[in-house]
PDB file of C-alpha atoms in Angstrom:
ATOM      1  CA  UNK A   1       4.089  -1.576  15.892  1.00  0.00           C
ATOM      2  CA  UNK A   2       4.800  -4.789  13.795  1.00  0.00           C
ATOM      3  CA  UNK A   3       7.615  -6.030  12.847  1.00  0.00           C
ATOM      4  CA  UNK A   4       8.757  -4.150  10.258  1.00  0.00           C
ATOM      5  CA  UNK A   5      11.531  -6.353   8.287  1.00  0.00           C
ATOM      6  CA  UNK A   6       8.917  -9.730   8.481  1.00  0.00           C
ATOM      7  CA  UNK A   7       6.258  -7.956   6.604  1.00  0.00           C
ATOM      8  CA  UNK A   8       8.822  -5.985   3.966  1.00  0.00           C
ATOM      9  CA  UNK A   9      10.399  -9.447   3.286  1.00  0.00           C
ATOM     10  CA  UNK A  10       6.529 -10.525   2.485  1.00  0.00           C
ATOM     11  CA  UNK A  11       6.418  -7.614   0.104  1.00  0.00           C
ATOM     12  CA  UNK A  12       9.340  -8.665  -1.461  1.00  0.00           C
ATOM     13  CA  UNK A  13       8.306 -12.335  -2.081  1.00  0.00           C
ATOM     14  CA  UNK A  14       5.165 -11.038  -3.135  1.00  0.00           C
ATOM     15  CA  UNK A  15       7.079  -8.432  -5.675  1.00  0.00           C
ATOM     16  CA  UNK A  16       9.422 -11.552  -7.297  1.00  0.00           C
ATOM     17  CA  UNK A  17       5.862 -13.176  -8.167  1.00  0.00           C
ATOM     18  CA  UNK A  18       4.957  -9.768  -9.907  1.00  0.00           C
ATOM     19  CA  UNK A  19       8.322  -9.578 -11.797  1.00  0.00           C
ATOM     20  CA  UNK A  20       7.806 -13.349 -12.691  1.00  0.00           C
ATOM     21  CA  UNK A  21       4.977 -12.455 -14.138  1.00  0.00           C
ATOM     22  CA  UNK A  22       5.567  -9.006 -16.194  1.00  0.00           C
ATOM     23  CA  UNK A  23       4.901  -6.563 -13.783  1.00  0.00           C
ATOM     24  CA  UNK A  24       6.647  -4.109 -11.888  1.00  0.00           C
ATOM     25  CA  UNK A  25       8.127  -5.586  -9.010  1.00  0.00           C
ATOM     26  CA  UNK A  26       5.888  -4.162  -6.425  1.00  0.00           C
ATOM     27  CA  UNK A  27       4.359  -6.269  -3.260  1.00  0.00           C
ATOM     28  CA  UNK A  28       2.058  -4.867  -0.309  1.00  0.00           C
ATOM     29  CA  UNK A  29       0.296  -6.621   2.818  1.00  0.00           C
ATOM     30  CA  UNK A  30      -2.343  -5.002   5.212  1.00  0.00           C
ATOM     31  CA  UNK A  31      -1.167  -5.965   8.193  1.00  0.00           C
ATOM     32  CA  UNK A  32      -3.958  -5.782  11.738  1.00  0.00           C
ATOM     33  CA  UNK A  33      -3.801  -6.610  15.239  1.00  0.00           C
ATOM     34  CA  UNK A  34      -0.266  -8.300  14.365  1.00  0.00           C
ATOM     35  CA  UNK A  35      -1.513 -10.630  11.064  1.00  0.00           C
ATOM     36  CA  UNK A  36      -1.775 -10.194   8.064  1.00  0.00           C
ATOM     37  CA  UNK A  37      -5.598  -9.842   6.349  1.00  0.00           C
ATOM     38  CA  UNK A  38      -4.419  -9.126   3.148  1.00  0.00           C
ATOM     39  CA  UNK A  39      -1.813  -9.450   0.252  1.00  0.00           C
ATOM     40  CA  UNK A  40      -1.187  -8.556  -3.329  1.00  0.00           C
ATOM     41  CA  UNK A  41       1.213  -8.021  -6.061  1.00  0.00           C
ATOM     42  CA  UNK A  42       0.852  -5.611  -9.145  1.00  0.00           C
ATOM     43  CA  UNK A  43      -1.886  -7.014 -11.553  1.00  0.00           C
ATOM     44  CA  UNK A  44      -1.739  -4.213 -14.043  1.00  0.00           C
ATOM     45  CA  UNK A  45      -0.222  -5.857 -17.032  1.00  0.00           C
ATOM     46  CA  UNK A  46      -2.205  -9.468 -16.920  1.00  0.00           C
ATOM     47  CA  UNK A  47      -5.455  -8.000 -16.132  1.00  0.00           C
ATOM     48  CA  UNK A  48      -5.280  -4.712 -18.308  1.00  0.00           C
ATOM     49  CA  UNK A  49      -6.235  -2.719 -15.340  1.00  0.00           C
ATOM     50  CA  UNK A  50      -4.178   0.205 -14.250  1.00  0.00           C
ATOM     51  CA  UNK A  51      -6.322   0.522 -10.863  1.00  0.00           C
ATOM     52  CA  UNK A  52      -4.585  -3.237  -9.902  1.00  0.00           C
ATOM     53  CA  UNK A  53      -1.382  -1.868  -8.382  1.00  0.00           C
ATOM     54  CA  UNK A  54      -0.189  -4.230  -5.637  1.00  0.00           C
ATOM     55  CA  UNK A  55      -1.229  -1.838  -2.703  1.00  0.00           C
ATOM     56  CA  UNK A  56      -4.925  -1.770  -3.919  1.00  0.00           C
ATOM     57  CA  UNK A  57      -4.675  -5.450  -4.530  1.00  0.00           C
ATOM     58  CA  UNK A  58      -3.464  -6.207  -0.666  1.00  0.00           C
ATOM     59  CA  UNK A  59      -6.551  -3.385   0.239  1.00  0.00           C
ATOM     60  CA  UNK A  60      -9.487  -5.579  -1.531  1.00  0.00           C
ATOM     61  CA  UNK A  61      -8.041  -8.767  -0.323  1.00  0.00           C
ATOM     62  CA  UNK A  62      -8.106  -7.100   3.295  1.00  0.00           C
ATOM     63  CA  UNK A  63     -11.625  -5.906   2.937  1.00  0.00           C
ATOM     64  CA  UNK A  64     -12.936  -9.360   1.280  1.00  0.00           C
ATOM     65  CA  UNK A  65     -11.427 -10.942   4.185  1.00  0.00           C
ATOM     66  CA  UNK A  66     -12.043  -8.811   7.255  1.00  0.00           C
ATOM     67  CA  UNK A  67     -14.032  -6.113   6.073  1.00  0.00           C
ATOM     68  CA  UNK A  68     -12.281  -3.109   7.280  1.00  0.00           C
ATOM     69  CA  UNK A  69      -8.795  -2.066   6.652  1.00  0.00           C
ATOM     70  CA  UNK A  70      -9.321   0.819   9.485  1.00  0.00           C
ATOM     71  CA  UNK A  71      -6.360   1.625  11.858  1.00  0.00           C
ATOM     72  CA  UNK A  72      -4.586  -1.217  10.005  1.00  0.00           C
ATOM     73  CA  UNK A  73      -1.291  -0.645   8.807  1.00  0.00           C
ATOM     74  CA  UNK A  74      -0.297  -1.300   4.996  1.00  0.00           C
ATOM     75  CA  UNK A  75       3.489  -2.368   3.931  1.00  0.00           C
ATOM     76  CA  UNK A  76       4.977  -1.917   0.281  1.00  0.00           C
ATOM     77  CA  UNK A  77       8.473  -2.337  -1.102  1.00  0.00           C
ATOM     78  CA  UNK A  78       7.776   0.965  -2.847  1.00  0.00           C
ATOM     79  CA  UNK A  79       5.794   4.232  -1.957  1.00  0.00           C
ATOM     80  CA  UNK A  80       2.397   4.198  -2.784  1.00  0.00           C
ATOM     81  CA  UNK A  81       1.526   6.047  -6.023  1.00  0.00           C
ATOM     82  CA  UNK A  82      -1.153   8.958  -6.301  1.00  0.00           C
ATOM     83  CA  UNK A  83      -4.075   5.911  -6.821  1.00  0.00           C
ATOM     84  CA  UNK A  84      -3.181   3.861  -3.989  1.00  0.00           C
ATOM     85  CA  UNK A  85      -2.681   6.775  -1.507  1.00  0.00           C
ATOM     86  CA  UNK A  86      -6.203   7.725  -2.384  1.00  0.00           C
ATOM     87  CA  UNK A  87      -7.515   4.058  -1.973  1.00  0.00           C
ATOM     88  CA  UNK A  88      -5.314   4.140   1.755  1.00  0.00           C
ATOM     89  CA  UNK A  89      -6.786   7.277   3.051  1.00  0.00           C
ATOM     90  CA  UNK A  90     -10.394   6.388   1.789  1.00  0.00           C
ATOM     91  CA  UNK A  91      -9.980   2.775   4.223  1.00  0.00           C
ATOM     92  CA  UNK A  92      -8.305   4.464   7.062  1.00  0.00           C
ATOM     93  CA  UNK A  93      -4.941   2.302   7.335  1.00  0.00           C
ATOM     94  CA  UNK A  94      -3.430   4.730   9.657  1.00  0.00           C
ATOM     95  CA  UNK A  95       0.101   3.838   9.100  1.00  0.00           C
ATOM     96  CA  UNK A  96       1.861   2.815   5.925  1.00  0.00           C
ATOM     97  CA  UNK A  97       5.344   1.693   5.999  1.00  0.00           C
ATOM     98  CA  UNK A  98       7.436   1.218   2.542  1.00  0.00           C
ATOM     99  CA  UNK A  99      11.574   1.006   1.467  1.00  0.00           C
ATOM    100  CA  UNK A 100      11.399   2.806  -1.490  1.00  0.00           C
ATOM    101  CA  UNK A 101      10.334   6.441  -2.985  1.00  0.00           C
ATOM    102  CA  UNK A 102       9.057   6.045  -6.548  1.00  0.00           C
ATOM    103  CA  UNK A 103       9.359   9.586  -7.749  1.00  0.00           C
ATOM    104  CA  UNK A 104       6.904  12.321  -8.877  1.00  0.00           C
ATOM    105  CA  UNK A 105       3.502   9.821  -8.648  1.00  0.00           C
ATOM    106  CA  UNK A 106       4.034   9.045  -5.058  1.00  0.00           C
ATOM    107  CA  UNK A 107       1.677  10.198  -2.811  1.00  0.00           C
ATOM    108  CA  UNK A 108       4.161  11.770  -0.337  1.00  0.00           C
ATOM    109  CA  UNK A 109       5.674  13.850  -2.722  1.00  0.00           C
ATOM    110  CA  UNK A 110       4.032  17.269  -3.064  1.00  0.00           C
ATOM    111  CA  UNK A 111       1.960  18.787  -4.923  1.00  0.00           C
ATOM    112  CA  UNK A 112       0.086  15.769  -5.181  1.00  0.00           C
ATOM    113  CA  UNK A 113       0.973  14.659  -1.838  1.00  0.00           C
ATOM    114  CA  UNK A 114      -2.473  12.678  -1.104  1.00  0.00           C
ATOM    115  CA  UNK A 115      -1.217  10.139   1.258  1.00  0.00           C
ATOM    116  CA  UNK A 116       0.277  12.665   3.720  1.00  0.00           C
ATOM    117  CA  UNK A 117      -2.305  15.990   3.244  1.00  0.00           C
ATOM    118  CA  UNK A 118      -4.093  17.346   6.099  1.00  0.00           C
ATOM    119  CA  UNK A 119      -5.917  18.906   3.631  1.00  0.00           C
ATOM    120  CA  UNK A 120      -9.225  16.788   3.038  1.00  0.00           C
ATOM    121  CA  UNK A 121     -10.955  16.829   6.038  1.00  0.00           C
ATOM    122  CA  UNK A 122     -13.634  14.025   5.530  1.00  0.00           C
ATOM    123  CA  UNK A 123     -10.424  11.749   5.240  1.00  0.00           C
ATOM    124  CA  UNK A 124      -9.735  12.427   9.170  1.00  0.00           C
ATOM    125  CA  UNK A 125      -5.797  12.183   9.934  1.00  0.00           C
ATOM    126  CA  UNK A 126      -2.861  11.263   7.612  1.00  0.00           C
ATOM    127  CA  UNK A 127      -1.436   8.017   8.125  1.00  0.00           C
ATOM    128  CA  UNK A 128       2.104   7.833  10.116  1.00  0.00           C
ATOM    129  CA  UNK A 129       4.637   6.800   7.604  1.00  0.00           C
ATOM    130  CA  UNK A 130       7.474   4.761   8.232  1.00  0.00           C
ATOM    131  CA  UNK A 131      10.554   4.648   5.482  1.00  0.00           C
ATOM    132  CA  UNK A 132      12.825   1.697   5.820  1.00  0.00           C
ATOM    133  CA  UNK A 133      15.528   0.352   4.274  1.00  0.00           C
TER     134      UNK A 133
END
C-alpha cells in the first residue's frame, strides 16, 4: 500500500487551493501502481456544478490521463460524500483512504452507505477503507 501521509499531505495542499478559492476545503488524488494519475480540489462554487466535488475531480483527471481508475486507490482529506462514493464504486478504485468523517452524506455512514455496501452486485466488491489521522 502507498504511503499514506505523502498522498494526505497532497490532499491537503490541494484542499488550501480550494479554500483559496471559496470552496470547501476538500482535496483528493487517485493514486496507481505507486503515482499519482490524478488530482483535484472542490470546483462546486466557481463552476456552479454540485457534481465537481474534489474526489470526482481527481476521478476524471485519472481517467483523462490513464483511462482506468480500476484497482487504484483514491485519497481525500474528508470521506467521500453519497456522489463521490457512487462515482468510486462505478471506476473500481478498490481502496479509498481519507482523515476525516463528514457526517450524514458520507458514503460509509448507513443507510446510505454506498461506498461500503455489498449490496449492488454489478459494482463487484467494496473498496477497503483506510481512516487516518
Amino acid at each position: 500500500m502507498e504511503d499514506h501521509k505523502l498522498y494526505l499531505n497532497r490532499c491537503l495542499e490541494l484542499a488550501q487551493q480550494a479554500a483559496l478559492a471559496g470552496e470547501s476545503a476538500v482535496g483528493s488524488v487517485v493514486v496507481k501502481d505507486g503515482k499519482i494519475i490524478g488530482e483535484g480540489f472542490e470546483q462546486s462554487r466557481r463552476l456552479k456544478d454540485v457534481t465537481r466535488h474534489a474526489e470526482v475531480v481527481a476521478i476524471l483527471d485519472a481517467l483523462q490521463n490513464n483511462g482506468s481508475c480500476e484497482g487504484a486507490t483514491l485519497y481525500s482529506n474528508v470521506e467521500p460524500c453519497i456522489l463521490c462514493s457512487y462515482v468510486i464504486r462505478h471506476q473500481k478504485i478498490a481502496h479509498v483512504v481519507f482523515s476525516k468523517y463528514c457526517g450524514e452524506l458520507g458514503g460509509t455512514i448507513e443507510p446510505f452507505n454506498i461506498l461500503t455496501t455489498g449490496k449492488i452486485k454489478t459494482w463487484g466488491d467494496a473498496p477497503e477503507i483506510v481512516i487516518t489521522n
